[in-house]
Structure formats: structure tokens, C-alpha cells
Coordinates of C-alpha atoms in Angstrom, one line a residue:
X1 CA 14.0 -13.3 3.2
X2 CA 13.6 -12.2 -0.3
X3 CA 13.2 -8.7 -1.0
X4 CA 10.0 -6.9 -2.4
X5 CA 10.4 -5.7 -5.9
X6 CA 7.7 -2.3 -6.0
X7 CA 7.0 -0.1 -8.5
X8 CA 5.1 3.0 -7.7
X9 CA 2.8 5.0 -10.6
X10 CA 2.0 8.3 -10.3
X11 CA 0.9 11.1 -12.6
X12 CA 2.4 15.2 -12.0
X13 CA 0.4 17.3 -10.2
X14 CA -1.9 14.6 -8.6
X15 CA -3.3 14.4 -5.3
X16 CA -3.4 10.2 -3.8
X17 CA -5.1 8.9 -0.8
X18 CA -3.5 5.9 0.8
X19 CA -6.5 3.8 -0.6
X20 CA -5.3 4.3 -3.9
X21 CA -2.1 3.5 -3.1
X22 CA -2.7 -0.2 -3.1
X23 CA -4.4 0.2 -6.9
X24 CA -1.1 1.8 -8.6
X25 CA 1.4 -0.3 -6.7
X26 CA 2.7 -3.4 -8.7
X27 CA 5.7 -5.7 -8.6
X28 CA 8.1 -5.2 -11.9
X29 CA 10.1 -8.4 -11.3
X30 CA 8.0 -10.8 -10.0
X31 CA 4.3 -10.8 -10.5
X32 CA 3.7 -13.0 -7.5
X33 CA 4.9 -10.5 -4.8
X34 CA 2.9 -7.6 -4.8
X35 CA 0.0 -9.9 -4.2
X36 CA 1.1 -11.5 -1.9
X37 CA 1.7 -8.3 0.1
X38 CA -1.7 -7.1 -0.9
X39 CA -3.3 -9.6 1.0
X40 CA -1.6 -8.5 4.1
X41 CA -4.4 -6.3 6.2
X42 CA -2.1 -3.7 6.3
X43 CA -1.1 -3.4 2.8
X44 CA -2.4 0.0 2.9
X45 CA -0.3 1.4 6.1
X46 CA 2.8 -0.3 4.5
X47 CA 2.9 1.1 1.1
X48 CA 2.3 4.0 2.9
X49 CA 5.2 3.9 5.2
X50 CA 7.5 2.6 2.3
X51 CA 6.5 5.9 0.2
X52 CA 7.8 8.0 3.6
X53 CA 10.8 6.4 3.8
X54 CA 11.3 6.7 -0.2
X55 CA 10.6 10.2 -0.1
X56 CA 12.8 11.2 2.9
X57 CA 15.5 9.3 1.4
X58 CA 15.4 11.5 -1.7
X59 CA 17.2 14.6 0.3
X60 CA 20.1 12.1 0.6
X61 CA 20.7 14.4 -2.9
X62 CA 21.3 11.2 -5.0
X63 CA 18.9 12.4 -7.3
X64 CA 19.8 13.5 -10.8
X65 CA 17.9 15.8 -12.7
X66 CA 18.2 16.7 -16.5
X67 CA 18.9 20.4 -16.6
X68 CA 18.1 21.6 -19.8
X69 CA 19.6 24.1 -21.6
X70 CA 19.1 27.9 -20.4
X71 CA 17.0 27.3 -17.3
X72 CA 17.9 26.2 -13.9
X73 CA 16.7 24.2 -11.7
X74 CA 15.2 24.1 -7.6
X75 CA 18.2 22.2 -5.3
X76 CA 17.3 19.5 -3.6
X77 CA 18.9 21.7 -0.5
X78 CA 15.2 23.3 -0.5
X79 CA 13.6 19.8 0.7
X80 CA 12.7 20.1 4.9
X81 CA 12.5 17.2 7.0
X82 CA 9.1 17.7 8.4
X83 CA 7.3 20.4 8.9
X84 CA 3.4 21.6 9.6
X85 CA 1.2 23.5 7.9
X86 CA -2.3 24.1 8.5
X87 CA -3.5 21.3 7.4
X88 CA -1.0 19.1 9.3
X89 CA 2.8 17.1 9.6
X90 CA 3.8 17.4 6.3
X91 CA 7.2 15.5 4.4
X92 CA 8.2 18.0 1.8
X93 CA 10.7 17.2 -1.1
X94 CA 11.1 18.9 -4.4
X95 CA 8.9 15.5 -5.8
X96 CA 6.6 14.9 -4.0
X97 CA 5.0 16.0 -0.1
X98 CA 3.3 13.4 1.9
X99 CA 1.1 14.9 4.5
X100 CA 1.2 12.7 7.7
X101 CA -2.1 13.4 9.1
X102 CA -4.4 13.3 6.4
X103 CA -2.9 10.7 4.8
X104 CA -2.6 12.0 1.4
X105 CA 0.0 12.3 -1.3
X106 CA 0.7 14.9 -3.6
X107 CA 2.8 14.8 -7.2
X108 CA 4.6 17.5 -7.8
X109 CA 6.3 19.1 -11.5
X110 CA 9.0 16.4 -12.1
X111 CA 8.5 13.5 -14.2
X112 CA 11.1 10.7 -14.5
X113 CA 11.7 7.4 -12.6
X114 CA 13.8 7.3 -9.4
X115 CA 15.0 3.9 -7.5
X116 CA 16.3 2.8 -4.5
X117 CA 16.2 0.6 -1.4
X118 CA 13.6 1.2 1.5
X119 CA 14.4 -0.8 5.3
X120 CA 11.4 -0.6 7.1
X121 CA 11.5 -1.1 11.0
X122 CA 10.5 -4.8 11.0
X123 CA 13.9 -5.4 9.0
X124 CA 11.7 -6.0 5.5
X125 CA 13.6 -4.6 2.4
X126 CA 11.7 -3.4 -0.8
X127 CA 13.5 -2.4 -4.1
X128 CA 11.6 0.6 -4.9
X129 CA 11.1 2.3 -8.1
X130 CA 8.9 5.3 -8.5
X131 CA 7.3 6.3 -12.1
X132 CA 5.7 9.5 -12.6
X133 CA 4.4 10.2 -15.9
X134 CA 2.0 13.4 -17.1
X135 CA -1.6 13.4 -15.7
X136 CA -2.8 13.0 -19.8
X137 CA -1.2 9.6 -20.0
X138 CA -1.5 6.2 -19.6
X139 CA 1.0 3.4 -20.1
X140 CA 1.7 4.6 -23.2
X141 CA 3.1 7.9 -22.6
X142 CA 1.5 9.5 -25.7
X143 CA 1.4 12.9 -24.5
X144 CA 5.1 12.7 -22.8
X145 CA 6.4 11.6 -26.2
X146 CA 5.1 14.4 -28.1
X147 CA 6.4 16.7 -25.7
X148 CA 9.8 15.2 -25.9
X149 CA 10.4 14.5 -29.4
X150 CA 8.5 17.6 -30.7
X151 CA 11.4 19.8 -28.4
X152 CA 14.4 17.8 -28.3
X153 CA 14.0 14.9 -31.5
X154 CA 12.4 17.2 -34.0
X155 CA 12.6 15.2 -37.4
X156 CA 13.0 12.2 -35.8
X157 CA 9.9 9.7 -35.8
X158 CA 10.5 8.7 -32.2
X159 CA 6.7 7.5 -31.8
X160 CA 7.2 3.7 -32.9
X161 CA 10.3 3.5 -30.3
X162 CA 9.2 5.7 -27.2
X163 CA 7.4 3.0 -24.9
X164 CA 6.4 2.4 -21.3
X165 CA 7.9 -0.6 -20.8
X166 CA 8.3 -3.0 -23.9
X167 CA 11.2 -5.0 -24.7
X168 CA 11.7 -3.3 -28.8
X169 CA 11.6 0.1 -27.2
X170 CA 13.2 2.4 -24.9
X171 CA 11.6 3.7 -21.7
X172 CA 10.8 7.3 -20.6
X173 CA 14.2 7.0 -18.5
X174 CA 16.1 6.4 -21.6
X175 CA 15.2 9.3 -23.7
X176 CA 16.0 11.8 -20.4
X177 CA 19.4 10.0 -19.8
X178 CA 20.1 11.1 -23.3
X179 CA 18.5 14.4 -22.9
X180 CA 20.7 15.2 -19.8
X181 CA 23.5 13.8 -21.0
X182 CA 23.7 16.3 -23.6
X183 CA 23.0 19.6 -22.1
X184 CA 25.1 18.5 -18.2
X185 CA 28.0 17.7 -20.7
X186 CA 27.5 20.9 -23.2
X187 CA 26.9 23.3 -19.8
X188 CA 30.5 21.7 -17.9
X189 CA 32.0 22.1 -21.2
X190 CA 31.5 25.8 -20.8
X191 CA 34.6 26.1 -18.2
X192 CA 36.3 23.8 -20.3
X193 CA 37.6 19.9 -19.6
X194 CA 37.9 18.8 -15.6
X195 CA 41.8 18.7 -14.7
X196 CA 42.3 16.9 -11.3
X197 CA 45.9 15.9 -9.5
X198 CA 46.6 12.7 -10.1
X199 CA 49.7 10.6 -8.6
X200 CA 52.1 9.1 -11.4
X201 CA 54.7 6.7 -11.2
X202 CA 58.1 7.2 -13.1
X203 CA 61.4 5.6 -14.1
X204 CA 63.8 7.3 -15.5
X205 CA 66.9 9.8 -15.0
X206 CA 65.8 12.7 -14.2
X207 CA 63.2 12.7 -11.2
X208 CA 60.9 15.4 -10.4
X209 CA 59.1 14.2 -7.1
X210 CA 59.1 11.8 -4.3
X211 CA 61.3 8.7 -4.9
X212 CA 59.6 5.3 -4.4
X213 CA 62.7 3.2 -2.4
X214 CA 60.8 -0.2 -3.0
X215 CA 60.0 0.3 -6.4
X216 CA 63.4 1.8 -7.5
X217 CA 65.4 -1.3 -5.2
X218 CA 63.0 -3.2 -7.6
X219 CA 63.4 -2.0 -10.6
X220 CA 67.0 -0.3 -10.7
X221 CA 69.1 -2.4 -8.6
X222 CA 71.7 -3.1 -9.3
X223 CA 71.9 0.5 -10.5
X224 CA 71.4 1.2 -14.3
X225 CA 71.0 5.2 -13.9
X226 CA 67.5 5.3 -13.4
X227 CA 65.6 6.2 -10.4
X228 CA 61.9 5.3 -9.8
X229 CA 59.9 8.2 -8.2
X230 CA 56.2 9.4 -7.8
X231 CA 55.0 12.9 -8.7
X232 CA 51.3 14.8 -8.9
X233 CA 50.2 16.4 -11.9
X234 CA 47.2 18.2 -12.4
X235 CA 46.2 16.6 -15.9
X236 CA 42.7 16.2 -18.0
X237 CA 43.8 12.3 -18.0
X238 CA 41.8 11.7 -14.5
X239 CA 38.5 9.5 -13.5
X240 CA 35.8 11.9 -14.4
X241 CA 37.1 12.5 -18.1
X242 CA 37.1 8.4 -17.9
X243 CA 33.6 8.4 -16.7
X244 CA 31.9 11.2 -19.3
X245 CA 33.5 9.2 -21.8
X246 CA 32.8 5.4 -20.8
X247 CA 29.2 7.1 -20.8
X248 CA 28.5 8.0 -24.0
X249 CA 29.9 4.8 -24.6
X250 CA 27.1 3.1 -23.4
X251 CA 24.5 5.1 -24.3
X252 CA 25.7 4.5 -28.1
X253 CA 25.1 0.8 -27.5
X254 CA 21.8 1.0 -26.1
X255 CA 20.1 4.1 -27.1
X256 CA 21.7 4.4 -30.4
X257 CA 19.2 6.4 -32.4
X258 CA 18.2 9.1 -30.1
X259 CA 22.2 9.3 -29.1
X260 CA 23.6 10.0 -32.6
X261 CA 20.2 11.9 -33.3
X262 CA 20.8 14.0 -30.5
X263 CA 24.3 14.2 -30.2
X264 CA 25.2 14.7 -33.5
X265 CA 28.4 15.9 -35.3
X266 CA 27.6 19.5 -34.9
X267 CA 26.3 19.9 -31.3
X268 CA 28.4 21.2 -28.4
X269 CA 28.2 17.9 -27.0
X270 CA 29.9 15.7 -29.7
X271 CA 32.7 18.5 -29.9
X272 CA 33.7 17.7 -26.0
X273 CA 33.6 13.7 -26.8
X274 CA 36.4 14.5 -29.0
X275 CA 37.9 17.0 -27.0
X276 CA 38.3 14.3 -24.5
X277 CA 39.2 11.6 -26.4
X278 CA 42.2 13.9 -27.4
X279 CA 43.5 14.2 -24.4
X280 CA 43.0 10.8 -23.1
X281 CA 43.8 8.4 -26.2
X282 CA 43.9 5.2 -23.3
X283 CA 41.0 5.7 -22.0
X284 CA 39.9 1.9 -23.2
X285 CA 42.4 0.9 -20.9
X286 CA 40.4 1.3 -17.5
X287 CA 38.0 -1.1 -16.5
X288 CA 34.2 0.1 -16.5
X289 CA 34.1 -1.1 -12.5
X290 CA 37.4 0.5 -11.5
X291 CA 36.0 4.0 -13.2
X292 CA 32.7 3.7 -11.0
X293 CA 34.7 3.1 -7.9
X294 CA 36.6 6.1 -8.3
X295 CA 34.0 8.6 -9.5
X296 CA 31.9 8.3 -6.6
X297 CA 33.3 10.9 -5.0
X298 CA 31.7 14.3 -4.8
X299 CA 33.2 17.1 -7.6
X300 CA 33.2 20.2 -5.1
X301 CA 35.5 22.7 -6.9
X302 CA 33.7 25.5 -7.2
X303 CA 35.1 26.2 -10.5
X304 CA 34.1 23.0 -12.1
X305 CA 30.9 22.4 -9.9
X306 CA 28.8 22.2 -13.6
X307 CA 30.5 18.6 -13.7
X308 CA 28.7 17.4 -10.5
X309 CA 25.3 16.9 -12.4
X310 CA 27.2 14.7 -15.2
X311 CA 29.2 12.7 -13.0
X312 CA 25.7 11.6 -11.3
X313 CA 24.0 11.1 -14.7
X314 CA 27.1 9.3 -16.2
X315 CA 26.6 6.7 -13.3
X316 CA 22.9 6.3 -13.9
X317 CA 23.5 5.6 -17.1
X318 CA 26.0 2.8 -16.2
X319 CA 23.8 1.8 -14.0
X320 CA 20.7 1.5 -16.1
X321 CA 23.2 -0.4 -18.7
X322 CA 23.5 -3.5 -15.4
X323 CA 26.3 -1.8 -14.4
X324 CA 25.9 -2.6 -10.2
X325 CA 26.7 1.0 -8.6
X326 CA 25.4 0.5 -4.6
X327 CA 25.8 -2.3 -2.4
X328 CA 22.2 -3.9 -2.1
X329 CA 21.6 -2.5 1.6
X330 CA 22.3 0.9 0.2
X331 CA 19.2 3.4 0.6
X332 CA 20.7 5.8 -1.8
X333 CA 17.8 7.0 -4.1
X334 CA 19.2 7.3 -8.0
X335 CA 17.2 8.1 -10.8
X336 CA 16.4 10.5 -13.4
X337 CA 13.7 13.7 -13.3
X338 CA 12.7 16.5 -15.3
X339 CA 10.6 19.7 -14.7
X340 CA 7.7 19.1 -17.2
X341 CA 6.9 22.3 -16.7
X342 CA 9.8 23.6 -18.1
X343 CA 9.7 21.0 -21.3
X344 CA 5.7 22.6 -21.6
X345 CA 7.7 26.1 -22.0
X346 CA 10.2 24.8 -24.7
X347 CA 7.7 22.2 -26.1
X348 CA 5.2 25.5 -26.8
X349 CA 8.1 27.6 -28.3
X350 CA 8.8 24.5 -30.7
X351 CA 5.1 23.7 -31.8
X352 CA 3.4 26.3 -31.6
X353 CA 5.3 29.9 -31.4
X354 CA 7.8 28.9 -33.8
X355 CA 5.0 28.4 -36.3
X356 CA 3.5 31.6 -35.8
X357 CA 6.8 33.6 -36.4
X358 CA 7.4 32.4 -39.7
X359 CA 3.8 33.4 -40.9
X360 CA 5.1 34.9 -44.4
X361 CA 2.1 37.2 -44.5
X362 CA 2.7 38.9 -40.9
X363 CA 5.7 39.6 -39.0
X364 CA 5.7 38.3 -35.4
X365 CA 9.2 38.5 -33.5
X366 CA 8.8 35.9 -30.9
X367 CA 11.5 36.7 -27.1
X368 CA 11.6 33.8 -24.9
X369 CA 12.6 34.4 -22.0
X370 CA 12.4 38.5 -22.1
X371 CA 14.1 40.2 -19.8
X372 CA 12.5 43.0 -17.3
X373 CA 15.3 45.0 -15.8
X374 CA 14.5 45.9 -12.1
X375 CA 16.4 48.4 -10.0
X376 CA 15.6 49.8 -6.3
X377 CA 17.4 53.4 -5.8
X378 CA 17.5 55.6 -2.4
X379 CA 17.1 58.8 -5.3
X380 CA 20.6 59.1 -5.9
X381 CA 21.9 55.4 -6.2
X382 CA 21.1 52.4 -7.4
X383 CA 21.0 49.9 -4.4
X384 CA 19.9 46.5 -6.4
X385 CA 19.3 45.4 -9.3
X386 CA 16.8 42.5 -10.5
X387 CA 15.0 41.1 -13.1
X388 CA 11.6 39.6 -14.2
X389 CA 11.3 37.0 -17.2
X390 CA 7.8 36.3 -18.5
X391 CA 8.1 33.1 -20.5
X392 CA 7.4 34.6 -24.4
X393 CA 6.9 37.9 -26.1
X394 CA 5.4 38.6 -29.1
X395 CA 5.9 41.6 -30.9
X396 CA 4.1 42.8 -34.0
X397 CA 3.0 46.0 -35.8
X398 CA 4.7 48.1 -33.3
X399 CA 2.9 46.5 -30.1
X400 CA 3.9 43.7 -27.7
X401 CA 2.0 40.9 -26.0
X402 CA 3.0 38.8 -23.6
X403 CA 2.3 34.8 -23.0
X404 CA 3.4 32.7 -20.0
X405 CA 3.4 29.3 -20.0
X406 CA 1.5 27.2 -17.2
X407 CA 1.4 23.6 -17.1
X408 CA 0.1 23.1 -13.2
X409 CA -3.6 21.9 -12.8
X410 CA -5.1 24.9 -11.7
X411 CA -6.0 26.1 -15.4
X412 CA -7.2 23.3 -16.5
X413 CA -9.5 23.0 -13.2
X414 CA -10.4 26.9 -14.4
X415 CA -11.7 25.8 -18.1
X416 CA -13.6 23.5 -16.7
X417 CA -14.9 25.1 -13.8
X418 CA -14.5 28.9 -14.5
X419 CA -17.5 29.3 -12.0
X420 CA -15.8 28.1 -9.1
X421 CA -11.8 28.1 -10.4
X422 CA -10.7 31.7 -10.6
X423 CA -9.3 31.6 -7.0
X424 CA -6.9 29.2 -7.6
X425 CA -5.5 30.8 -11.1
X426 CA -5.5 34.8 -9.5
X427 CA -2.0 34.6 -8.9
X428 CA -1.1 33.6 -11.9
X429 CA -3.0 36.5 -13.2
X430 CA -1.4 39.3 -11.2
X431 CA 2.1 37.8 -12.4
X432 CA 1.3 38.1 -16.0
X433 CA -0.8 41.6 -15.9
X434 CA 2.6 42.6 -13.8
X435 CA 4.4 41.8 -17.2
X436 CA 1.7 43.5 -19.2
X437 CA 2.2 46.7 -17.2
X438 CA 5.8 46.9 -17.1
X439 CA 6.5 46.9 -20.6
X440 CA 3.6 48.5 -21.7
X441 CA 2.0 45.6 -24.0
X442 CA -1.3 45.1 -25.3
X443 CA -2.9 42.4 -23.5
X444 CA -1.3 39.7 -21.2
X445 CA -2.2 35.7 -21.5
X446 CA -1.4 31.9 -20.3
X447 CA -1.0 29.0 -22.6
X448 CA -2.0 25.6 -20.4
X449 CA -2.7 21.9 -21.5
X450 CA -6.6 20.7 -20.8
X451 CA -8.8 17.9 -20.8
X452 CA -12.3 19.1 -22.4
X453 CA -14.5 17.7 -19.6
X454 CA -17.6 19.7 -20.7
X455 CA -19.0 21.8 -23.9
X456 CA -16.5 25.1 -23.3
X457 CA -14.6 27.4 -25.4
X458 CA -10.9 27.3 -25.5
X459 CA -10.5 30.6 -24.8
X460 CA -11.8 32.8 -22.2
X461 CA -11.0 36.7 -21.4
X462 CA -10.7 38.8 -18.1
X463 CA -11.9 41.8 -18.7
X464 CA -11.5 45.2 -16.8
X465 CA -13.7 48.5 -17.8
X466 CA -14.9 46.5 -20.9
X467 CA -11.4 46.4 -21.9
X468 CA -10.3 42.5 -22.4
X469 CA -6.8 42.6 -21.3
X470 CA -5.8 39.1 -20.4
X471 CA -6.8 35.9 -22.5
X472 CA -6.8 32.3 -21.2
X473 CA -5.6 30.0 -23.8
X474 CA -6.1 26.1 -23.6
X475 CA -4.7 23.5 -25.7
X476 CA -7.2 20.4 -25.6
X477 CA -5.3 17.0 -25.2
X478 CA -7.0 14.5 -26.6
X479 CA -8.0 11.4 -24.2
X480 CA -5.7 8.2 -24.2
X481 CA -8.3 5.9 -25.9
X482 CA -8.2 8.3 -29.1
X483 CA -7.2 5.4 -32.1
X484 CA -5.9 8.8 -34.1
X485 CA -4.4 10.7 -30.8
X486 CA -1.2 12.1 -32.5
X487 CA -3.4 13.5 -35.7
X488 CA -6.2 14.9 -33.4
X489 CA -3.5 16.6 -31.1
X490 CA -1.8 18.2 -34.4
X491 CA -5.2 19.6 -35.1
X492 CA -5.2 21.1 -31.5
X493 CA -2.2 22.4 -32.0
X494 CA -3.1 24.3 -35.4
X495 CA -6.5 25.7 -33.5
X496 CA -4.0 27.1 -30.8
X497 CA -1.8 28.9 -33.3
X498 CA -4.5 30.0 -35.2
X499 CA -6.3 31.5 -31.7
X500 CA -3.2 33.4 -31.0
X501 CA -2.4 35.1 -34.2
X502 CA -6.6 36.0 -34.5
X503 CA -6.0 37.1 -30.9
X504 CA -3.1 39.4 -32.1
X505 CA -4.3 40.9 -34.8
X506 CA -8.0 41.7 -32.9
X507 CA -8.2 45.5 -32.5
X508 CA -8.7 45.4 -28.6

């Protein structure tokens, strides 16, 4: 029987039924069998069932995630097998949760693409491959690249080359193989190059280790003052070193452009490459097959565990390049995911903040990531110590103001429905004003991505005893069909800064 090639299309932060499931379910390889298995009267229930069995595969922790630089990310150890809530059995990962009784699926903050191999019970095998793109795209990923090459590619026109699916261009997998190649590499290099024993074999006089009787009857007999022995050697010349480099290697050849853009001759990044390369001058010599087959192993020193992340990405990236990694029976799940709601954070500090804080007429210092220093005392003694970050804060003429990004779909539900939506955005609010109090700021606000459904103003205010002390700021994304998208989203993007600086400088 030949097996079912499925691609699944999702969007972050979505809710599906399991009718719709049949509608964003396609085959990638050949066209022929997802119809077929749509006319089955139980196409529904079987897409269904091959998502579950996707999704519980996932906590096999195959899955590698682009960790970008200064924040960290959930562990797939938080993922639970099953569990109930009130509203029934629920299959919870980190991507996605599938709730059993209701039938319903729901998107999470990762986008990225994941594959694997699903067995259902009847023996039928499906090659798998799950796509989840932002809720403002379509096919072309307009929104996505924007956010991508605005933080990471700044300078570089990636627009012409950043595509869904097309043969010229590279796919949204491409550009966050690149993206977590860099910063896995850059964060492992922090505790320097991975050194692993390794067994080496020796000839000469003067042996330090255990002597090899076959090879040296071989070799020295009869005798010629040699003796052939092995020894272990903790050396940077291992497997993994092999792997990082055969890597990059690859992602030169087919990602060129975004590689050298990215990687370029004065990042952290290129500077291990030739670190490496130093220490391992033959690393050409090893074959690309016989590197895989030694790297799968799991890196669990706890001094070098920043190398685990890369050794999974290096092998998706050898894999992507038709590199087979997985016997076809395997129901490992690889793939390649980022928290899009960490790229909104760093995208609004690129486009937007950045802008604001080199206003030559007014001086606003711009803190991501500022730091509230907790502490919990008995009187006499400190007894813990924490901290609270809120995502930016401003500072100008003397006062502060703090912003958190929020890309979830609760705000944008609020702008449109601000009637109705404030229940779902409260806590939000209390974690902001919480900010606002603690450091003694002006006012407190959110920056959050929306589709204008209805005639509304981009910003709205709480207000408490007349004072307005929070502000709810929305950055309209224009609809896919816009023919000008990219010059109407700059112009949304100039309205934002120009709301937040008018907001700043309002005597409140």
C-alpha cells in the first residue's frame, strides 16, 4: 500500500472544527491522494485521528525550536498526555491542544512546519507535514515576511525570495533554519567548542594506552620497534563539531543569501565556523551519512547542554537538503517552530521603537526587557529574590512608560468588540498596571496586531477617576488581497509611532 502524503494548514491562535479539517487538508506530493481519501465517508474522523496521533507524537521531543537570542523558551517537558478540563478530554502540547469531546482544535503561539510519520490502527501510514503560518496570511506569507526580515534581515530585500512554496524561492522553513542556526550556534558558543572522548588508533614507539594485538601482529610483525595501541582523548575533533560544520555547509548551498546575510563576517556565529574549522582542518574527510549516524545521540552534559538545540537543527537542516535521517516507519516528529509572539516583541522593537528613540527633536531612552527586582523578607532577611520584566520602557523628560507586547487574539477580538471583549484582555491589564505601579511610571499600555473589521479608532483608553492610565494600541494589518500590502502596512506602521510619541508627550 502506498503511503498518504498530507499536509495540514493552520493559522496561530485559531480555533478548527473537524469539519474544517477536511477543507485545509491537501496532499503536497501527489495531487490524486487527498481526494481520494476525501471521498471516503469518514474523511472527517480520519484526519481527525491522524492530527491526535501527530500531536501526541510531538512530546517524543524531536521537535526543534529556533531560540532566539535573549529569550527562552517553554520545554516540550510541559506537554501532558491527556488530561480534562471543564470543557472535556483534552491532548495538550506546547503546539497545539485537541480537545477530544468537542471535537475542536486549537493553534497555539508557534509557527513553523513540523513532519513525521502517523500509523493509524488499521495499519494505514500518512507522511504528515503540519504548516502553521500567522492568522493575517495567506499562501503568501506577507505578514510573516515582514516580521522576519524587518527583525532578523534588515537591509536585505527578502520580499521577492520569501515564498510559500514556489520553486525560485525559499519557504518559511528555510528562513527559520537559518534564523536558529545562528543564535543555537552563537548561544553553545558561549561555553566554548564541544570536546567529547573519542578512541584513536596509534602506531608508533612510544604507546600511551591499550595495545591492539591484531593490529600490531598486523602491522609490526615482524617487529620494526613500533607497537600499535588504542587510547581516548577528550578532543574538539568529535561528531558534533563535524555536524555544526557539515551544516552550515549546506545551508551555504541552498540558502545562500539569507546565510551570508545573516551570518556574516562579524557575527558571533561566523567567528565559531572558524573556530571550528581550526581545530578540525579534515573535517571534509567524513562522509555526510556516517556524521548523521553518529550524531543522533542525545548531548546530555550538563555543561554543554546549549549544543542539544543545534545538534537537532543541524540534522533538520540535512534533512531538508534530502539528506534521509529516520527509517520510513519512524514516527519521530522533526521540524522547525518559532514563538511568533516573541518575533512580534523583537519585530516592534525593530520597526517601530527603534524609530521613536532616534527622534532628533525629543529624547526617548527605549529598555527592553526592564528589569523589576522582587524580594520576599521575614523583616530581617531576604528569603527570595525574583524579578518581573515588562517587554519595553520608555523613558523621557524625567517620566517612564511602560508598553508590553501582545500578539494573542484576544486584543484584536477587544478592538473590534470592546463592548463585549474586555473580559478576555483583564488579565493582561492587571499585568501591565502591576508594571505601572511598581516603577512608578506614567501610564501603562499594549501594542497588538489587528484586522480593522469595523469603523474604530486604533487606540482606546482605560480610565480610572477620569485619569487615563492605560492605552490600547493596535497596529491595523492590512488584508491579504491589498495589491500595495507592504506600502499600506509601512503607513500603519508610521500611524503607530506617531500615536505613541503624541501619546507620550500628552500631559495626562
Amino acid at each position: 500500500m502506498n503511503m498518504h502524503n498530507l499536509i495540514f494548514k493552520f493559522s496561530d491562535y485559531t480555533v478548527y472544527s473537524i469539519a474544517q479539517l477536511q477543507s485545509i487538508v491537501t496532499d503536497y506530493r501527489d495531487s490524486t491522494t487527498a481526494n481520494e481519501t476525501s471521498d471516503s465517508k469518514n474523511a472527517e474522523e480520519r484526519y481527525f485521528d491522524i492530527l491526535c496521533k501527530f500531536v501526541k507524537n510531538i512530546r517524543d521531543e524531536n521537535i526543534v525550536k529556533s531560540k532566539i537570542e535573549g529569550f527562552d523558551y517553554e520545554s516540550e517537558a510541559d506537554d501532558r498526555e491527556l488530561e480534562y478540563s471543564g470543557l472535556g478530554y483534552v491532548i495538550s502540547s506546547s503546539i497545539m491542544d485537541i480537545n477530544l469531546t468537542t471535537g475542536r482544535v486549537y493553534t497555539k503561539k508557534y509557527i513553523g512546519v513540523l513532519e513525521g510519520i502517523v500509523i493509524l490502527d488499521d495499519m494505514t501510514e500518512y507522511d504528515v507535514r503540519v504548516e502553521i503560518g500567522s492568522r493575517f496570511d495567506d499562501d503568501s506569507y506577507q505578514f510573516l515576511n515582514y516580521l522576519i526580515s524587518s527583525s532578523f534581515f534588515k537591509g536585505f530585500n527578502v520580499y521577492d525570495k520569501f515564498t510559500s512554496r514556489s520553486v525560485g524561492g525559499y519557504r518559511i522553513e528555510s528562513w527559520l533554519l537559518v534564523i536558529a542556526f545562528k543564535y543555537q550556534l552563537e548561544k553553545a558558543y558561549k561555553n566554548g567548542l564541544f570536546k567529547e572522548y573519542r578512541r584513536f588508533e596509534y602506531n608508533d614507539s612510544k604507546p600511551h594506552g591499550s595495545i591492539d594485538i591484531v593490529r600490531h601482529i598486523k602491522k609490526n610483525i615482524p617487529f620494526n620497534g613500533k607497537i600499535s595501541y588504542n587510547r581516548e582523548e577528550l578532543t574538539y575533533n568529535n561528531e558534533i563539531m563535524h555536524l555544526v560544520l557539515k551544516a552550515y555547509e549546506t545551508l551555504k548551498k541552498r540558502f545562500p543569501e539569507p546565510t551570508f546575510f545573516l551570518i556574516s563576517k562579524s557575527s558571533k556565529a561566523f567567528e565559531a565556523i572558524c573556530s571550528i574549522k581550526e581545530v578540525i582542518p579534515n573535517y571534509k574527510a567524513m562522509h555526510v551519512q556516517t556524521i548523521i549516524s553518529k550524531s543522533y545521540k542525545k548531548i546530555d552534559h550538563p555543561y554543554y547542554g546549549n549544543y542539544e538545540p543545534l545538534r537537532k537543527t543541524c540534522l533538520m537542516i540535512l534533512k531538508n537538503a534530502g539528506i534521509s535521517l529516520f527509517d520510513e516507519s519512524s514516527t519521530k516528529i522533526t521540524g522547525v517552530v518559532m514563538n511568533i509572539s516573541k518575533l512580534w516583541e523583537i519585530f516592534l522593537y525593530n520597526a517601530v521603537l527603534k524609530y521613536i528613540s532616534k527622534d532628533e527633536k525629543e529624547m526617548f531612552n527605549i529598555t527592553c526587557q526592564y528589569k523589576i527586582d522582587l524580594s520576599v523578607t521575614d523583616g530581617k532577611k531576604e528569603l527570595m529574590s525574583s524579578a518581573l520584566r515588562p517587554d519595553f520602557v520608555i523613558e523621557h523628560e524625567g517620566k517612564k512608560y511602560v508598553l508590553d507586547a501582545k500578539y494573542k487574539a484576544s486584543w484584536e477580538h477587544f478592538v473590534n468588540n470592546p463592548d463585549t471583549g474586555i473580559e478576555v484582555v483583564l488579565t493582561d491589564y492587571r499585568q501591565v498596571t502591576n508594571y505601572v505601579y511598581l516603577i512608578g511610571a506614567k501610564w501603562g499600555g499594549v501594542i497588538f496586531p489587528y484586522r480593522k473589521n469595523s469603523a474604530r479608532t486604533e487606540r482606546y483608553f482605560f480610565v480610572h477617576k477620569q485619569n487615563e492610565h492605560f492605552c490600547v494600541l493596535g497596529l491595523e494589518v492590512p488584508p491579504c488581497y491589498d495589491n500595495n500590502w507592504i506600502e499600506s502596512f509601512q503607513t500603519s506602521l508610521k500611524k503607530l509611532q506617531e500615536t505613541i510619541k503624541q501619546q507620550i508627550e500628552r500631559k495626562m
